[in-house]
């Protein structure tokens, strides 16, 4: 499998997305980028612990896909889910506080970086067993089918998850039962240190949908407008036909797999080549060429995002610790409820 | 009315489907086939394919789909044909069903009921004769039930469906044909307490599920030797009703735990350890365990019989617990 | 999915199989048929216990496929494996004794009908967890690759097993690592009571190989000559290229799933329609039309087979019971070995 | 020589690859990445991709492939990255690896070694912090080992590779960085006996794996209070070396079992039950268990710390076992 960074987007970019909309997308991607840069810093400072998987380089995927969702739609993600959470509107402060393990975290400090939840936004969380989220997404869609709700459940997972049996079982079940699941494979070409070509006998992921009679498409995951339009088409058909769809977004992670990863399995050159297609740079370039992003506008955007990240950190720092006495409270649902 | 364990479970399923639109059944061959043990026979015809769903052979995914459907507001009843196949679904049960309420800081709940047949004794050999209740009983976040009577076969399911969290119900395959009388208005039962199935003075025999019948038969035989055995049915394997266990053993001062699971690392050991902690000074003899011999269950009848607890071996183990006379 | 009993064999029947060879095939299929008819009888008589899954109607699949194997090749089968065992040459007496649970059984009474083993014939057994044999077959082939042995491992499984994650994982791994596994799907159109179309979103099983870059073919599983030639071609390429291949044999079981199955999920008509294509009748017809099977020859064949089945039963009846004292001997391999 | 637990395991792997052509490694990221815990770092470069095989994320299948390769005459060493992911491979381990020798009437043997990291304590939250050794210890047909020292990290693997049957080795993730001295000629160790890691008179503290260090630290602290605690390292979790346990407790007459697993249905209960059966009349106090609190392991440090056994809680539990003075 070549890791050449140029793709022909299988789905053409959204025609004439307004400058305002493109700036919204840039704001979201910038927020994810700065939020995670800060998180990495805080991890080194020992404020954040456990596993931390950064999404840097892949921001266009979550940002573009989630454009296609309504508040009624549901999201199931992985342990690499800060981007999905932020793009869905989970407050940055609640996410940062969660990574601090504080009571004001979005999972009350129980979950940490890998297990962000926000039920009010139908953000059904980060799943840290690879492939483990797919059946849950199928079930959420089954509930919608049984209740005749025209909702879409989006399920994010990586290329590595495609090797798990649950990928196969979930595509078959979703297709067999005509369930509205949008499966989004974030193909960043590596499962930890294992390159796509060393874990898939046939590396074209979009083709994996064929034997189930599931439609699929591939999209340039570095081009947020391409991702958005592919996701809109996909979500539209999933909602209309109550059938699953597999969308492969070809992307790349600029950082190591996790903070523990020495990143010895790929070359600097490969990483640098991909950074030329940094989704933020691509979108910024497009806006600038349209004359839609004057320097001061961009600077303002940067300031705005920095302020939000700083506020998120402040919120996390100010958060209380959950009392040890209440430790056993959340094992079972209180009868009250 | 006269009924069977199988019909009692079916009545509970039908009742749940009738009274709660959020309830649906899902599992391999629960529909057209009527259930591997004929438990759901007729329900597809009565409730249709949307609510009685035949699943492909994809245990991990249809159990996981049950979790997702529960998150989505439904009350799924998932049948995993037997505990032997549930090994393929353990990741979903242990890492998702049992953890989501906690990991989400209390935002999510998973009101999922999983039923499965368990146990040996029908010459099905090593891959089809497991009793892994103890594995499930080890996991915080789920409840584990083992109906051993018609009342519990009928009543544990509706009670489980009222709980907001995952419940795993183990039905011993040898019980489905058990006949008996059941009150016409039989319904939900309480789930927290172990039951004294026979009162006695000389020792307490603690068991559950498919072994209850053997233990009661042994108690009857012991009675002929003037040995008065109390028989306790755990009913709930997680949490254990320790108070009832301890109260009984405090009276009888002797205990025998009978479990079809393998001894090492099994549920009988847990019961023994709990009695060690809470009834040590009341014991006149060490708590004894009678479990299945530690080998993969063999096909040949004489070998399987020799491996499993039997009435004779239960009687012998009980006698051995008592002072020589 | 239509269960119409006529197929165009994807692979054409072996040209000019000699009459002698065809009669050998008929002998094997007849042996399987009569052996299982007797087993069913003995089950009703309580001589055989536990689960008993009959292969009646599917004899052409095991018989044809195993023609393609050398004694060095390996076989992994399911709980419905009497046919494979007999076709591989496991003595009928040892199989019958196993079903009796006797010491002279091929698994010394430990396994019963679902777990027949014969290591001298590289018959690696019946696996009763659906899908559970596939990874084992992949591993046997991996050992051959690592030892540079040009052997084939044939793995039999049903259409229902295709839904299990292990099918997906095993095809990917065998293709990725270039392992010589011949995957044979015995598509009898039902997984217990669940018809193919109700467990597969897309019922063309041969197509399931595509996303792994694995070659595949479908064959009329009622035509033993077609199966043999398809299997020979497949085994040949697996051996030559050290790559997996998926062969779908379209067949049908004439009996219930197991002796417990009331068989309520399919119509008498459907079963009768399939019986018109009984593999024994088809081959007999072909031989007769060639004038190669005079009535007395057939009668002699029937007598020969009946004698072998009777001898097998006698052997089983004469078998000793394993002593209960030795029960724990076979949990671990004795240090001696 | 000075070394670490990680390097000791690596040395054992390298040695096995060098000395036995039938040995190969297989698992996720054991090659290019160098192992999730860097245990196999450098081995791909040294032995090549045929013998150090990066597997796709397909736990059930690469573990099953290990079983098949063992049947085919190899000596596979399969790394399942962590016990958390091994749930996906349990069917292969329990229904195939553990049963094939028996089900085949002794014809087949499965000389397979499966290594996996286990344990909590690094703020990895509920799905990445399991300690399910007790589940494996329940299964006849497999051996279960827990190296807690450099000698055992170095020696248990070669010894396991000499066995003709499946062996599961649990390496507590917190031990990989442990430093110490190891004899240059360190190699295979015997596997059957528990080890007395510290001698004592007043009570026996029984533990294994990642908890050994905490228990030794607690014993040192207890010594300052003139409490003499014997520390026993189980080493083999299946089978258990009951004789050594019983001999120690007969002397000290008191026992505390420390286990990072959850208490209910865990290994500590098994140890307590065995002592109930074989040392009841020698006990001056009930055997006590100190285990992990019964909840999915939380991420927040103070919550995780509170959930796990700690030196202070071990010391307190030991004190509570002794007569007030
Ligand atoms: C079942 C399982 N096996 C192994 C792991 C360890 N692990 C965590 S992430 C990962 C790689 C996953 O790669 P991919 O699915 O491509 O997602 P990415 O990290 O690239 O976003 C692995 C092997 C796990 N969490 N779950
Ligand atoms: C993992 C698993 N789930 C369920 C079962 C129960 N079961 C035994 S056979 C069978 C149907 C298998 O169908 P198929 O693979 O088509 O094989 P066939 O019986 O038709 O030959 C089922 C569901 C099992 N043995 N293993
Ligand atoms: Mg990836
Ligand atoms: Mg079938």
Short mmCIF file of C-alpha atoms in Angstrom, two decimals, chain B residues 120-307:
data_model
loop_
_atom_site.label_atom_id
_atom_site.label_comp_id
_atom_site.label_asym_id
_atom_site.label_seq_id
_atom_site.Cartn_x
_atom_site.Cartn_y
_atom_site.Cartn_z
CA UNK B 120 -23.89 -30.13 31.21
CA UNK B 121 -25.45 -33.55 31.62
CA UNK B 122 -26.73 -34.28 28.15
CA UNK B 123 -23.60 -35.83 26.61
CA UNK B 124 -22.84 -32.78 24.50
CA UNK B 125 -19.08 -32.97 25.16
CA UNK B 126 -16.50 -30.34 26.03
CA UNK B 127 -17.55 -27.42 23.85
CA UNK B 128 -21.26 -27.60 24.66
CA UNK B 129 -21.31 -28.30 28.38
CA UNK B 130 -19.92 -25.22 30.10
CA UNK B 131 -21.18 -23.71 33.36
CA UNK B 132 -19.48 -20.33 33.44
CA UNK B 133 -21.89 -18.50 35.73
CA UNK B 134 -18.95 -17.73 38.02
CA UNK B 135 -17.27 -15.69 35.31
CA UNK B 136 -20.27 -13.43 34.98
CA UNK B 137 -20.73 -13.24 38.74
CA UNK B 138 -17.24 -11.71 38.92
CA UNK B 139 -18.14 -8.60 36.91
CA UNK B 140 -19.27 -5.36 38.61
CA UNK B 141 -22.01 -3.61 36.68
CA UNK B 142 -24.13 -6.61 35.79
CA UNK B 143 -26.61 -8.68 37.76
CA UNK B 144 -26.63 -12.45 37.39
CA UNK B 145 -29.69 -14.62 38.02
CA UNK B 146 -30.24 -18.36 38.00
CA UNK B 147 -33.90 -19.41 38.08
CA UNK B 148 -34.19 -22.94 39.44
CA UNK B 149 -37.96 -23.14 39.92
CA UNK B 150 -41.07 -22.50 37.84
CA UNK B 151 -41.83 -19.38 39.89
CA UNK B 152 -38.42 -17.94 39.16
CA UNK B 153 -38.50 -19.02 35.50
CA UNK B 154 -41.74 -17.07 35.23
CA UNK B 155 -40.87 -14.21 37.54
CA UNK B 156 -37.21 -13.32 37.17
CA UNK B 157 -37.55 -11.98 33.62
CA UNK B 158 -40.22 -9.36 34.38
CA UNK B 159 -38.31 -8.33 37.48
CA UNK B 160 -35.10 -8.07 35.47
CA UNK B 161 -36.87 -5.94 32.87
CA UNK B 162 -37.72 -3.44 35.61
CA UNK B 163 -34.05 -2.92 36.41
CA UNK B 164 -32.21 -0.11 34.64
CA UNK B 165 -29.00 -2.11 34.26
CA UNK B 166 -27.80 -5.25 32.45
CA UNK B 167 -29.02 -8.59 33.77
CA UNK B 168 -27.79 -12.01 32.69
CA UNK B 169 -30.17 -14.90 33.28
CA UNK B 170 -28.86 -18.48 33.24
CA UNK B 171 -31.38 -21.21 32.48
CA UNK B 172 -30.01 -24.71 32.99
CA UNK B 173 -30.87 -26.67 29.85
CA UNK B 174 -31.92 -29.68 31.90
CA UNK B 175 -34.70 -27.65 33.54
CA UNK B 176 -36.74 -26.72 30.47
CA UNK B 177 -38.78 -29.92 30.65
CA UNK B 178 -39.40 -29.66 34.41
CA UNK B 179 -43.14 -29.85 35.14
CA UNK B 180 -45.08 -28.48 38.03
CA UNK B 181 -47.79 -26.19 39.25
CA UNK B 182 -47.68 -22.47 38.85
CA UNK B 183 -50.20 -19.95 40.18
CA UNK B 184 -52.26 -18.47 37.36
CA UNK B 185 -51.32 -14.99 38.53
CA UNK B 186 -47.62 -15.81 38.86
CA UNK B 187 -45.47 -12.87 37.86
CA UNK B 188 -42.53 -10.75 38.96
CA UNK B 189 -40.52 -12.01 41.92
CA UNK B 190 -38.06 -10.23 44.15
CA UNK B 191 -34.47 -10.78 43.07
CA UNK B 192 -32.33 -9.99 46.04
CA UNK B 193 -32.81 -12.87 48.42
CA UNK B 194 -31.63 -16.44 48.40
CA UNK B 195 -34.43 -18.92 49.12
CA UNK B 196 -34.60 -21.67 51.69
CA UNK B 197 -36.01 -24.52 49.59
CA UNK B 198 -35.99 -26.95 52.49
CA UNK B 199 -35.48 -26.28 56.15
CA UNK B 200 -33.00 -28.25 58.18
CA UNK B 201 -30.87 -28.29 61.31
CA UNK B 202 -27.72 -30.34 60.71
CA UNK B 203 -26.12 -28.67 57.74
CA UNK B 204 -26.82 -26.13 55.02
CA UNK B 205 -26.54 -27.25 51.40
CA UNK B 206 -26.02 -24.21 49.19
CA UNK B 207 -26.64 -24.46 45.47
CA UNK B 208 -28.43 -22.88 42.49
CA UNK B 209 -29.85 -23.54 39.05
CA UNK B 210 -29.66 -27.03 37.63
CA UNK B 211 -28.19 -28.53 40.79
CA UNK B 212 -31.10 -27.62 43.05
CA UNK B 213 -33.10 -30.72 42.13
CA UNK B 214 -30.16 -33.01 42.86
CA UNK B 215 -29.57 -31.33 46.20
CA UNK B 216 -33.22 -31.60 47.21
CA UNK B 217 -33.18 -35.29 46.27
CA UNK B 218 -30.04 -35.73 48.34
CA UNK B 219 -31.66 -33.93 51.27
CA UNK B 220 -34.64 -36.26 51.09
CA UNK B 221 -32.30 -39.25 51.14
CA UNK B 222 -30.35 -37.79 54.06
CA UNK B 223 -33.61 -37.33 55.94
CA UNK B 224 -34.06 -41.11 55.81
CA UNK B 225 -30.80 -41.29 57.78
CA UNK B 226 -32.13 -38.66 60.19
CA UNK B 227 -29.81 -36.06 58.77
CA UNK B 228 -31.70 -32.79 58.51
CA UNK B 229 -30.28 -30.77 55.63
CA UNK B 230 -31.33 -27.20 54.94
CA UNK B 231 -31.27 -26.41 51.22
CA UNK B 232 -30.50 -22.90 50.08
CA UNK B 233 -31.04 -21.73 46.50
CA UNK B 234 -28.81 -18.72 45.76
CA UNK B 235 -31.13 -17.44 42.99
CA UNK B 236 -29.05 -14.29 42.53
CA UNK B 237 -25.42 -15.09 41.71
CA UNK B 238 -24.45 -11.43 41.65
CA UNK B 239 -24.98 -9.92 44.11
CA UNK B 240 -24.98 -12.85 46.52
CA UNK B 241 -27.46 -12.70 49.39
CA UNK B 242 -24.74 -13.18 51.99
CA UNK B 243 -27.03 -12.37 54.93
CA UNK B 244 -29.30 -15.34 54.23
CA UNK B 245 -26.33 -17.68 53.75
CA UNK B 246 -24.70 -16.60 56.97
CA UNK B 247 -27.94 -16.76 58.97
CA UNK B 248 -28.53 -20.34 57.87
CA UNK B 249 -25.00 -21.50 58.52
CA UNK B 250 -24.98 -19.82 61.92
CA UNK B 251 -27.83 -22.16 62.80
CA UNK B 252 -26.61 -25.36 61.20
CA UNK B 253 -22.89 -24.69 61.80
CA UNK B 254 -21.99 -26.76 58.72
CA UNK B 255 -22.16 -26.02 55.01
CA UNK B 256 -21.79 -27.88 51.74
CA UNK B 257 -21.71 -25.92 48.48
CA UNK B 258 -22.83 -27.81 45.39
CA UNK B 259 -21.99 -26.27 42.02
CA UNK B 260 -21.93 -27.78 38.55
CA UNK B 261 -19.10 -25.45 37.62
CA UNK B 262 -15.48 -26.54 38.01
CA UNK B 263 -14.22 -26.15 41.56
CA UNK B 264 -11.06 -24.10 41.10
CA UNK B 265 -11.91 -20.43 40.87
CA UNK B 266 -15.62 -21.16 40.80
CA UNK B 267 -18.64 -19.82 42.61
CA UNK B 268 -18.49 -22.47 45.33
CA UNK B 269 -15.16 -21.04 46.40
CA UNK B 270 -16.68 -17.59 46.66
CA UNK B 271 -19.43 -18.89 48.92
CA UNK B 272 -16.86 -20.69 51.04
CA UNK B 273 -14.70 -17.57 51.30
CA UNK B 274 -17.68 -15.44 52.31
CA UNK B 275 -18.56 -17.93 55.05
CA UNK B 276 -14.93 -17.92 56.12
CA UNK B 277 -15.14 -14.15 56.52
CA UNK B 278 -18.54 -13.92 58.13
CA UNK B 279 -19.29 -17.21 59.86
CA UNK B 280 -15.86 -18.62 60.75
CA UNK B 281 -16.49 -18.72 64.49
CA UNK B 282 -19.87 -20.38 64.00
CA UNK B 283 -18.55 -23.25 61.91
CA UNK B 284 -18.14 -26.69 63.47
CA UNK B 285 -16.44 -27.98 60.33
CA UNK B 286 -14.81 -26.52 57.25
CA UNK B 287 -17.20 -25.55 54.49
CA UNK B 288 -17.08 -28.28 51.83
CA UNK B 289 -17.39 -27.89 48.06
CA UNK B 290 -18.81 -30.46 45.68
CA UNK B 291 -18.23 -29.37 42.10
CA UNK B 292 -17.57 -30.81 38.66
CA UNK B 293 -14.30 -32.68 38.20
CA UNK B 294 -11.63 -30.54 36.56
CA UNK B 295 -11.63 -31.77 33.01
CA UNK B 296 -13.30 -30.80 29.75
CA UNK B 297 -16.69 -32.52 29.92
CA UNK B 298 -16.39 -35.88 28.16
CA UNK B 299 -19.03 -37.28 25.81
CA UNK B 300 -19.21 -40.84 27.13
CA UNK B 301 -22.05 -41.18 29.62
CA UNK B 302 -20.14 -42.93 32.37
CA UNK B 303 -17.37 -40.35 32.15
CA UNK B 304 -19.72 -37.38 32.15
CA UNK B 305 -21.73 -38.82 35.03
CA UNK B 306 -18.54 -39.38 36.98
CA UNK B 307 -17.47 -35.80 36.35
#
